[in-house]
């Protein structure tokens, strides 16, 4: 009974925050809501007798990947960007189709994948069991994943490098070391920022008039 | 311990997946789209774990493990792409990323 | 898993002990910090309120409560308000999986005709004995960064934002070294549960068949390196002085909490000291034998529990004093040096240490 209550509370949390992710216009709020949603999913994993995966979910998703998202959003200062509704019909169609997709998904789930014989015996899925299985049957995929991660590191470094007009890598503008990630954040981007170039929204204008923002200049 | 019916988790997963789909289809902020994709990946993970418990099989859990590793790689590269896009276009609106080379 | 009312009451008692101790860490540590810094800098420090200024913290707390609670006009109000709680919750909950004393058996006794603790009941002095143990610590402590980042962003202040950005990069970098250096302690114990980690350290290393050294991990040749890495990473994770870039007062005014005042600021303050206490408890548990008293075999009674718990608190106090000592001795690094050290020195060393420990285990040296 208690478990069922926990399930419904955290299912509601997961769904509500997932909705906030896609509906809120501010990416920082979206990212934080996604963290909350992932946390609720970790609770689901605990209910599914997989506490190891729950910990992994929080460490990897909430603790690492989402921090990376937040870091990038803050670094690029994306919260001032507004999405103008340029294609209302397509957007409405998007809502309609995804709703249809969801209804269809649940319909077919109930029709074909409905499980009647519930599992009652406990499921041993501790770290030891997973580790033994991982390094016996799945050694090769495991090694492949490590190579993939290495490739991802190299790719991310290459992609996020600043290049000049000829495509050569440049160092940071006022930080000669160029390795300094905070230097990349601190150096003002030369050239005019485009989200100010068009018609600035009233919020953006008031933001610029805000004395707190002038303080650092 | 009877636990919670597996079907509940499957339905929750379907709802979350649908929300993710909706985000990808309707939003144009690149990072929000990316977060919606992460949401879909997580919904699938939930299905994996639910079926793993149902069929007492560790394969599902190990699959989730791999999905997490690949999602981390995907996040690193994807965010790097958005940083590069932002440096060149000053926006991460995916409508603006309409040239294959920039 | 069968629970009865005795289990629930015992759990509540444990939680009350842990939370009570943790909440009292902040006022005591504030006093230690101020008197300690005065000692190191050859000053007097607060000495007016109470003996040796011991009640200064109470006066400070009163001041925090009575100050006006300001929310900046341009701030994102919701996030600004919940950010301090984001910071506090991981700091409060992480300690749950750390054992704080020797387990003992509560004997059966009869009170007013009711039989309590029928057949004797084992009292495990740990709030949540889960089998993922240390992973839960890392999971919860990795949530701590959100408090700082959210505070930094929602204040709508450039200094705060930089504090938040720095904190996110710094914590993600040092979490890797922290986790990987703790892995070696888990490898030796062969378990994720911290109870087993402590149990493994209660024996002795015998040198030349005569000298008995407690089998604490820090005295083991394979583990010393991981102790050093863990401690350095712990300083980075708790934002303490050689690495306090999130609030670097010379550069960023006060970093992520520039705009905070009153109790909201006090919450950040509390969570910083609680995180320090938690990470000290972890260092003690992983490397200094937890509640183990060297050269003494604690009996499995209430007396033994009390002695071991006092030993545990004493070890944590020493670690906390080291935190204060380092803060007032070593100046702040440069930010790029911090990132360089994290990724190019401590992370490879942590991986190297895992290999070293694996070699030791394979050869049955430990």
XYZ file of C-alpha atoms in Angstrom:
685
model
C 0.000 0.000 0.000
C 2.777 2.368 0.967
C 4.662 1.393 -2.159
C 1.677 2.143 -4.331
C 1.336 5.582 -2.754
C 5.031 6.241 -3.336
C 4.636 5.114 -6.921
C 1.747 7.441 -7.661
C 3.344 10.435 -5.975
C 6.604 10.062 -7.850
C 4.888 9.147 -11.113
C 2.995 12.416 -10.813
C 6.247 14.242 -10.064
C 7.932 12.671 -13.089
C 5.085 13.536 -15.451
C 4.502 17.072 -14.165
C 8.154 18.010 -14.321
C 8.474 16.386 -17.743
C 5.647 18.653 -18.891
C 7.442 21.653 -17.417
C 10.545 20.636 -19.389
C 8.796 20.909 -22.714
C 6.444 23.779 -21.912
C 8.587 26.273 -20.015
C 10.248 28.891 -22.166
C 13.316 29.225 -19.964
C 15.910 26.501 -20.608
C 17.338 26.747 -17.087
C 13.950 25.933 -15.572
C 13.560 23.155 -18.130
C 16.895 21.649 -17.142
C 16.130 21.791 -13.421
C 12.717 20.222 -14.024
C 14.372 17.463 -15.987
C 16.601 16.813 -12.980
C 13.515 16.465 -10.800
C 11.947 14.128 -13.340
C 15.087 11.969 -13.431
C 15.138 11.870 -9.671
C 11.562 10.592 -9.659
C 12.620 7.951 -12.180
C 15.389 6.880 -9.807
C 12.681 6.315 -7.187
C 10.895 4.151 -9.768
C 14.046 2.057 -10.140
C 14.153 1.563 -6.387
C 10.536 0.395 -6.489
C 11.552 -1.984 -9.281
C 14.172 -3.557 -6.989
C 17.110 -2.108 -8.885
C 18.721 0.229 -6.330
C 22.084 0.023 -8.056
C 20.600 1.452 -11.232
C 18.788 4.075 -9.179
C 22.092 5.284 -7.771
C 23.598 5.176 -11.240
C 20.664 7.139 -12.609
C 21.180 9.909 -10.074
C 24.973 9.941 -10.404
C 25.109 9.827 -14.196
C 21.972 11.632 -15.300
C 21.149 14.037 -12.521
C 24.688 14.492 -11.261
C 26.717 14.637 -14.454
C 24.734 14.991 -17.677
C 22.286 17.584 -16.403
C 25.051 19.610 -14.772
C 26.673 19.674 -18.196
C 23.413 20.928 -19.713
C 23.100 23.623 -17.079
C 26.723 24.575 -17.541
C 26.249 25.054 -21.273
C 22.979 26.968 -20.855
C 24.582 29.331 -18.388
C 27.799 29.615 -20.351
C 25.968 30.624 -23.515
C 23.579 32.784 -21.487
C 20.648 31.256 -23.317
C 17.913 32.300 -20.937
C 17.291 35.544 -22.807
C 16.494 33.784 -26.060
C 12.868 33.780 -27.030
C 11.171 31.404 -29.367
C 8.896 33.353 -31.664
C 5.913 31.431 -32.930
C 6.713 31.487 -36.620
C 4.958 28.331 -37.681
C 1.765 27.998 -35.653
C 0.162 25.336 -37.857
C 3.140 23.040 -37.734
C 3.360 23.497 -33.989
C -0.308 22.666 -33.510
C 0.168 19.631 -35.731
C 3.083 18.619 -33.521
C 0.866 18.663 -30.446
C -1.889 16.748 -32.249
C 0.427 14.094 -33.628
C 2.261 13.547 -30.376
C -1.051 13.232 -28.533
C -2.216 10.735 -31.142
C 1.083 8.902 -30.798
C 0.731 8.722 -27.041
C -2.847 7.485 -27.169
C -1.891 4.882 -29.746
C 1.115 3.788 -27.693
C -0.928 3.289 -24.565
C -3.720 1.608 -26.520
C -1.395 -0.975 -28.057
C 0.423 -1.408 -24.779
C -2.832 -2.342 -23.102
C -3.925 -4.492 -26.000
C -0.787 -6.529 -26.661
C 1.729 -6.068 -23.861
C -0.504 -6.238 -20.814
C 1.159 -8.430 -18.216
C -1.255 -10.547 -16.225
C 1.032 -12.894 -14.295
C 2.736 -10.598 -11.857
C 6.187 -11.534 -10.645
C 6.123 -12.167 -6.920
C 9.562 -13.518 -6.079
C 12.238 -10.948 -5.187
C 14.707 -9.966 -7.865
C 18.401 -10.012 -7.022
C 19.944 -7.124 -8.903
C 22.691 -5.865 -6.623
C 25.993 -4.465 -7.796
C 27.721 -7.829 -7.546
C 25.251 -9.628 -9.786
C 25.288 -6.853 -12.362
C 29.078 -6.611 -12.251
C 29.600 -10.332 -12.793
C 27.153 -10.382 -15.680
C 28.670 -7.245 -17.165
C 32.215 -8.562 -17.168
C 31.346 -12.087 -18.254
C 28.789 -11.862 -21.012
C 29.119 -8.208 -21.928
C 32.869 -7.584 -21.899
C 33.025 -6.751 -25.572
C 30.168 -4.198 -25.537
C 31.709 -2.735 -22.403
C 35.016 -2.157 -24.174
C 33.196 -0.752 -27.183
C 31.414 1.733 -24.938
C 34.712 2.890 -23.509
C 36.026 3.473 -27.017
C 32.829 5.340 -27.844
C 33.283 7.539 -24.807
C 36.860 8.282 -25.847
C 35.628 9.219 -29.307
C 32.991 11.425 -27.705
C 35.621 13.221 -25.625
C 37.765 13.899 -28.680
C 34.738 14.931 -30.699
C 33.487 17.295 -28.031
C 36.897 18.915 -27.705
C 37.190 19.344 -31.458
C 33.674 20.723 -31.880
C 33.748 23.218 -29.057
C 37.096 24.620 -30.118
C 37.001 28.237 -31.159
C 38.127 28.686 -34.726
C 39.014 31.785 -36.684
C 37.686 32.571 -40.148
C 40.023 30.106 -41.791
C 38.946 27.332 -39.477
C 42.164 27.293 -37.479
C 41.869 26.854 -33.721
C 42.374 30.026 -31.763
C 43.088 30.532 -28.128
C 40.899 32.588 -25.850
C 40.834 36.310 -26.516
C 42.221 37.623 -23.263
C 43.443 34.390 -21.767
C 46.723 33.405 -23.382
C 46.561 29.886 -21.992
C 43.424 29.137 -23.977
C 42.874 25.966 -21.968
C 40.919 27.815 -19.392
C 37.247 26.910 -19.526
C 36.305 29.792 -17.320
C 38.355 32.049 -19.548
C 36.111 31.036 -22.369
C 33.184 32.037 -20.217
C 34.714 35.273 -19.036
C 35.974 36.605 -22.325
C 33.253 38.703 -23.864
C 32.277 37.467 -27.247
C 33.459 39.917 -29.799
C 30.835 41.111 -32.196
C 27.313 42.032 -31.274
C 25.177 39.403 -29.666
C 22.330 38.657 -32.013
C 19.568 38.271 -29.488
C 20.030 41.930 -28.735
C 20.338 42.921 -32.378
C 16.728 42.455 -33.379
C 13.797 43.901 -31.513
C 14.712 43.337 -27.898
C 11.889 42.049 -25.785
C 10.822 44.311 -22.921
C 12.215 41.802 -20.440
C 15.611 41.859 -22.123
C 15.582 45.645 -22.175
C 14.778 45.870 -18.504
C 17.415 43.268 -17.845
C 20.020 45.479 -19.455
C 18.831 48.433 -17.439
C 19.212 46.367 -14.317
C 21.983 47.817 -12.170
C 23.093 44.359 -11.097
C 24.004 43.599 -14.622
C 25.922 46.789 -15.065
C 27.884 46.085 -11.925
C 30.323 43.718 -13.512
C 31.251 45.924 -16.457
C 5.984 -8.605 -1.122
C 3.573 -8.206 -4.012
C 5.057 -4.963 -5.315
C 3.549 -2.727 -7.928
C 2.169 -4.131 -11.191
C 4.646 -3.872 -14.027
C 1.913 -2.437 -16.232
C 1.878 0.772 -14.213
C 5.511 1.367 -15.007
C 4.936 0.648 -18.678
C 2.129 3.207 -18.842
C 4.230 5.787 -17.019
C 7.025 5.123 -19.459
C 4.652 5.557 -22.402
C 3.441 8.885 -21.013
C 6.969 10.171 -20.494
C 7.986 9.034 -23.966
C 5.018 10.854 -25.446
C 5.952 14.027 -23.606
C 9.447 13.709 -25.017
C 8.077 13.262 -28.522
C 5.894 16.305 -28.061
C 8.897 18.350 -26.973
C 10.945 17.321 -29.980
C 8.090 18.092 -32.352
C 7.010 21.446 -30.986
C 10.050 23.193 -29.550
C 12.733 24.904 -31.567
C 15.245 25.712 -28.872
C 17.980 23.179 -29.583
C 18.823 22.463 -25.984
C 15.187 21.914 -25.043
C 14.854 19.474 -27.919
C 17.938 17.739 -26.664
C 16.475 17.505 -23.178
C 13.288 16.030 -24.634
C 15.410 13.366 -26.289
C 16.986 12.586 -22.921
C 13.488 12.258 -21.522
C 12.585 9.732 -24.214
C 15.759 7.766 -23.525
C 14.853 7.663 -19.846
C 11.334 6.499 -20.589
C 12.801 3.597 -22.536
C 15.170 2.863 -19.670
C 12.210 2.612 -17.338
C 10.631 0.046 -19.648
C 13.848 -1.941 -19.664
C 14.033 -2.003 -15.882
C 10.347 -2.882 -15.561
C 10.661 -5.843 -17.901
C 13.911 -6.884 -16.259
C 12.086 -7.179 -12.963
C 9.147 -8.918 -14.610
C 11.259 -11.592 -16.304
C 14.010 -11.745 -13.664
C 16.672 -11.017 -16.208
C 19.749 -8.902 -15.658
C 20.135 -8.261 -19.379
C 17.661 -5.415 -19.223
C 19.579 -3.732 -16.429
C 22.859 -4.049 -18.279
C 21.207 -2.575 -21.331
C 20.194 0.395 -19.227
C 23.781 0.695 -18.087
C 24.922 0.917 -21.710
C 22.182 3.358 -22.575
C 23.381 5.638 -19.773
C 26.975 5.490 -21.015
C 25.887 6.280 -24.540
C 23.624 9.077 -23.339
C 26.622 10.623 -21.602
C 28.628 10.469 -24.819
C 25.668 11.853 -26.737
C 25.259 14.725 -24.285
C 28.936 15.664 -24.534
C 28.991 15.692 -28.323
C 25.543 17.206 -28.706
C 26.262 20.078 -26.367
C 29.582 20.680 -28.114
C 27.665 20.917 -31.386
C 25.324 23.475 -29.847
C 28.262 25.499 -28.563
C 29.773 25.476 -32.039
C 26.418 26.435 -33.535
C 26.059 29.265 -31.075
C 29.513 30.590 -31.852
C 28.695 30.730 -35.533
C 25.030 31.689 -35.538
C 24.546 33.401 -32.155
C 21.463 31.304 -31.614
C 20.586 27.708 -30.917
C 17.218 27.886 -32.621
C 17.239 24.790 -34.787
C 15.371 26.645 -37.535
C 18.433 28.790 -38.015
C 20.705 25.797 -38.462
C 19.578 25.334 -42.032
C 22.910 24.992 -43.773
C 24.945 21.848 -43.569
C 28.123 23.952 -43.511
C 28.437 27.267 -41.842
C 11.539 -7.163 5.192
C 9.365 -7.192 8.251
C 8.955 -4.069 10.286
C 7.425 -3.767 13.689
C 6.959 -0.739 15.869
C 10.275 -1.324 17.674
C 12.137 -1.116 14.367
C 10.422 2.107 13.483
C 11.165 3.636 16.877
C 14.808 2.569 16.680
C 15.065 4.074 13.199
C 13.584 7.323 14.436
C 16.065 7.356 17.321
C 18.960 6.876 14.909
C 17.699 9.608 12.618
C 17.253 11.932 15.588
C 20.821 11.252 16.765
C 22.335 11.834 13.322
C 20.325 14.916 12.419
C 20.753 16.409 15.881
C 24.493 15.967 15.720
C 24.661 17.354 12.203
C 22.591 20.426 13.000
C 24.879 21.216 15.904
C 27.963 20.998 13.732
C 27.362 24.424 12.201
C 27.365 26.620 15.325
C 30.303 24.753 16.821
C 32.258 24.878 13.585
C 31.590 28.576 13.133
C 33.095 29.163 16.550
C 36.045 26.842 15.791
C 36.569 28.538 12.460
C 36.639 32.026 13.934
C 38.724 31.184 16.957
C 40.960 28.963 14.827
C 41.572 31.649 12.265
C 42.304 34.086 15.084
C 44.772 31.621 16.556
C 46.514 31.107 13.236
C 46.591 34.797 12.379
C 47.665 35.801 15.885
C 44.453 37.654 16.681
C 41.995 37.358 19.550
C 38.828 36.457 17.710
C 35.308 36.635 19.142
C 35.637 36.555 22.921
C 32.741 38.643 24.263
C 29.707 36.372 24.250
C 30.089 33.623 26.815
C 33.311 31.898 27.838
C 35.890 32.200 25.013
C 33.117 33.662 22.885
C 31.468 30.273 22.712
C 27.962 31.695 22.463
C 28.918 33.950 19.575
C 27.260 31.460 17.206
C 23.954 31.852 19.033
C 24.190 35.607 18.672
C 24.960 35.137 14.968
C 21.984 32.821 14.554
C 19.738 35.366 16.231
C 21.038 38.024 13.863
C 20.313 35.830 10.842
C 16.760 35.228 11.985
C 16.059 38.899 12.637
C 17.550 40.313 9.424
C 15.310 41.337 6.569
C 14.777 38.659 3.963
C 15.429 40.342 0.628
C 14.625 38.976 -2.799
C 16.218 40.975 -5.628
C 13.665 42.521 -7.956
C 14.982 40.870 -11.108
C 15.593 37.487 -9.527
C 13.671 34.389 -10.453
C 11.710 34.215 -7.218
C 10.820 30.552 -7.070
C 14.277 29.270 -7.827
C 15.854 31.919 -5.637
C 13.790 30.666 -2.715
C 14.270 26.940 -3.166
C 17.989 27.080 -4.062
C 19.155 27.079 -0.402
C 17.017 24.011 0.230
C 18.562 22.263 -2.771
C 21.873 22.819 -1.064
C 20.742 21.726 2.378
C 18.964 18.468 1.549
C 21.982 16.566 0.151
C 24.100 17.821 3.027
C 21.565 16.515 5.551
C 20.814 13.164 3.949
C 24.226 11.938 2.852
C 25.308 11.008 6.372
C 22.519 8.393 6.564
C 24.661 5.554 5.244
C 27.660 6.199 7.497
C 27.883 3.888 10.533
C 28.600 5.943 13.645
C 29.388 3.287 16.233
C 29.776 -0.378 16.998
C 26.628 -2.488 16.692
C 25.369 -3.806 20.003
C 22.589 -6.014 21.302
C 19.815 -4.402 23.290
C 18.925 -6.973 25.982
C 15.346 -7.985 26.608
C 13.721 -6.066 29.379
C 10.289 -5.722 30.909
C 8.847 -2.257 31.481
C 5.409 -1.915 33.084
C 4.534 -5.461 32.153
C 5.440 -5.024 28.462
C 8.278 -7.050 27.052
C 10.547 -4.737 25.087
C 13.220 -5.948 22.650
C 12.028 -9.564 22.878
C 14.977 -11.938 22.707
C 17.440 -9.083 22.449
C 17.666 -6.909 19.369
C 20.674 -5.835 17.372
C 21.123 -2.071 17.240
C 23.006 -1.096 14.087
C 24.109 2.514 14.559
C 23.458 3.552 10.958
C 20.417 5.448 9.784
C 19.961 3.635 6.470
C 21.804 0.367 5.945
C 21.231 0.025 2.207
C 23.282 -2.335 0.129
C 24.354 0.324 -2.373
C 25.996 2.220 0.514
C 28.655 4.498 -0.819
C 26.929 4.874 -4.191
C 24.073 6.573 -2.387
C 26.546 9.001 -0.863
C 27.892 9.925 -4.262
C 24.428 10.100 -5.758
C 23.208 12.497 -3.100
C 26.352 14.582 -2.909
C 26.282 15.027 -6.667
C 22.940 16.755 -6.183
C 24.629 19.343 -3.972
C 25.905 21.270 -6.952
C 22.364 22.217 -7.939
C 21.956 24.373 -4.862
C 24.956 26.467 -5.820
C 24.175 26.586 -9.528
C 20.526 27.467 -8.991
C 21.421 30.139 -6.470
C 24.022 31.576 -8.827
C 21.672 31.682 -11.758
C 18.477 32.795 -10.080
C 20.061 35.791 -8.309
C 20.401 37.527 -11.672
C 23.800 38.881 -10.783
C 26.950 38.460 -12.822
C 29.117 37.525 -9.876
C 26.594 34.956 -8.741
C 26.360 33.514 -12.232
C 30.124 33.126 -12.429
C 30.111 31.456 -9.044
C 27.511 29.002 -10.298
C 29.328 28.287 -13.556
C 32.600 27.741 -11.752
C 30.989 25.496 -9.158
C 29.381 23.290 -11.779
C 32.636 22.774 -13.669
C 34.673 22.296 -10.521
C 32.356 19.833 -8.829
C 31.896 17.708 -11.914
C 35.666 17.505 -12.351
C 36.507 16.598 -8.795
C 33.629 14.200 -8.336
C 35.423 11.825 -10.678
C 38.612 11.829 -8.624
C 36.595 11.560 -5.412
C 34.607 8.559 -6.598
C 37.536 6.741 -8.156
C 39.702 7.138 -5.073
C 36.913 5.793 -2.878
C 36.596 2.789 -5.170
C 39.885 1.400 -3.870
C 38.566 1.273 -0.299
C 35.506 -0.573 -1.585
C 37.685 -3.018 -3.520
C 39.621 -3.906 -0.392
C 36.466 -4.401 1.647
C 34.707 -6.197 -1.182
C 31.430 -4.448 -0.486
C 29.616 -1.196 -1.133
C 28.284 -1.047 2.401
C 30.241 1.202 4.705
C 29.573 -1.152 7.629
C 31.694 -3.743 5.853
C 34.341 -1.157 5.028
C 34.684 -0.323 8.724
C 34.540 -3.966 9.756
C 37.418 -4.690 7.408
C 39.549 -2.067 9.144
C 39.117 -3.312 12.713
C 42.037 -5.768 12.555
C 45.751 -5.091 12.780
C 48.735 -5.009 10.480
C 51.533 -6.805 12.301
C 55.007 -5.565 11.524
C 57.989 -7.859 12.216
C 55.683 -10.071 14.284
C 55.793 -7.513 17.104
C 54.383 -4.089 16.270
C 50.641 -3.987 15.821
C 49.311 -1.153 13.678
C 45.540 -0.723 13.303
C 44.489 -2.009 9.902
C 43.165 1.363 8.854
C 43.252 1.959 5.150
C 45.404 5.045 5.522
C 48.241 2.924 6.938
C 48.037 0.478 4.085
C 50.725 1.171 1.465
C 48.283 0.704 -1.389
C 45.689 3.063 0.004
C 47.686 6.057 1.120
C 47.585 7.583 -2.356
C 43.836 7.248 -2.541
C 43.546 8.911 0.872
C 45.495 11.915 -0.419
C 43.389 12.147 -3.579
C 40.156 11.736 -1.669
C 41.067 14.465 0.781
C 42.050 16.943 -1.922
C 38.908 16.168 -3.889
C 36.906 16.549 -0.682
C 38.193 20.085 -0.304
C 37.138 20.820 -3.871
C 33.724 19.223 -3.405
C 32.969 21.210 -0.288
C 34.188 24.477 -1.818
C 36.720 25.027 0.929
C 39.495 27.468 0.686
C 42.235 26.280 -1.586
C 39.392 25.588 -4.021
C 36.611 27.965 -3.015
C 36.091 29.355 -6.499
C 32.330 29.387 -6.290
C 32.472 32.191 -3.743
C 36.043 33.506 -4.144
C 35.510 36.765 -2.287
C 38.480 38.559 -3.823
C 37.183 38.006 -7.334
C 33.424 37.481 -7.140
C 32.349 39.494 -4.074
C 30.696 36.467 -2.481
C 30.086 34.271 -5.504
C 26.859 32.363 -5.711
C 25.393 33.796 -2.497
C 26.145 37.458 -3.173
C 22.456 38.369 -3.240
C 21.396 36.198 -0.328
C 20.644 37.521 3.112
C 19.003 36.446 6.342
C 18.017 32.794 6.841
C 18.481 31.923 3.176
C 22.119 32.833 3.502
C 22.263 30.965 6.802
C 21.032 27.842 5.015
C 23.959 28.036 2.598
C 26.240 28.555 5.522
C 24.785 25.542 7.315
C 24.928 23.305 4.281
C 28.580 24.199 3.741
C 29.529 23.111 7.240
C 27.282 20.058 7.122
C 28.839 18.997 3.851
C 32.209 19.403 5.537
C 31.121 17.231 8.459
C 29.719 14.609 6.093
C 32.824 14.448 3.968
C 34.956 14.265 7.124
C 32.827 11.374 8.315
C 33.413 9.710 4.956
C 37.169 10.237 5.132
C 37.192 8.794 8.636
C 35.032 5.857 7.623
C 36.913 5.017 4.464
C 40.461 5.606 5.629
C 40.659 5.982 9.402
C 38.754 2.932 10.517
C 35.429 4.622 11.199
C 34.439 4.033 14.821
C 37.365 1.669 15.480
C 39.448 2.418 18.579
C 43.018 1.279 18.006
C 44.486 -1.372 20.320
C 41.149 -1.811 22.047
C 38.464 -4.377 21.454
C 35.120 -2.685 22.013
C 32.575 -4.950 23.728
C 29.266 -5.454 21.940
C 27.339 -3.601 24.623
C 25.949 -0.145 25.055
C 29.218 0.912 26.697
C 31.197 -0.315 23.687
C 28.839 1.567 21.385
C 29.269 4.736 23.403
C 33.063 4.474 23.355
C 33.183 3.757 19.616
C 30.774 6.587 18.852
C 32.973 8.951 20.858
C 36.033 7.743 18.953
C 34.180 8.383 15.701
C 33.229 11.911 16.743
C 36.792 12.581 17.899
C 38.204 11.520 14.534
C 35.692 13.688 12.692
C 36.627 16.628 14.903
C 40.288 16.215 13.985
C 39.363 16.128 10.289
C 37.191 19.218 10.681
C 40.038 21.025 12.366
C 42.263 20.087 9.422
C 39.683 21.743 7.175
C 39.929 24.940 9.221
C 43.696 24.741 9.446
C 44.094 24.355 5.684
C 41.655 27.167 5.001
C 43.710 29.689 6.939
C 47.064 28.416 5.699
C 46.889 27.790 1.958
C 45.855 30.593 -0.408
C 43.432 30.147 -3.283
C 44.741 28.600 -6.486
C 44.165 29.973 -9.934
C 41.054 28.610 -11.580
C 42.792 27.049 -14.577
C 45.294 25.425 -12.226
C 42.400 23.855 -10.360
C 40.917 22.359 -13.511
C 44.324 21.259 -14.741
C 45.127 19.591 -11.431
C 41.760 17.866 -11.374
C 41.882 16.417 -14.844
C 45.594 15.922 -15.422
C 46.889 14.985 -11.979
C 44.246 13.655 -9.641
C 42.111 11.722 -12.123
C 45.066 9.750 -13.604
C 46.456 9.200 -10.110
C 43.110 7.855 -8.930
C 42.985 5.417 -11.853
C 46.589 4.426 -11.195
C 45.711 3.797 -7.577
C 42.907 1.444 -8.545
C 45.390 -0.580 -10.583
C 47.809 -0.569 -7.648
C 45.169 -1.813 -5.234
C 44.081 -4.464 -7.726
C 47.684 -5.719 -7.894
C 47.836 -5.822 -4.095
C 44.575 -7.727 -3.876
C 45.581 -10.169 -6.607
C 48.790 -10.972 -4.716
C 46.987 -11.245 -1.362
C 49.191 -8.536 0.130
C 46.187 -6.931 1.770
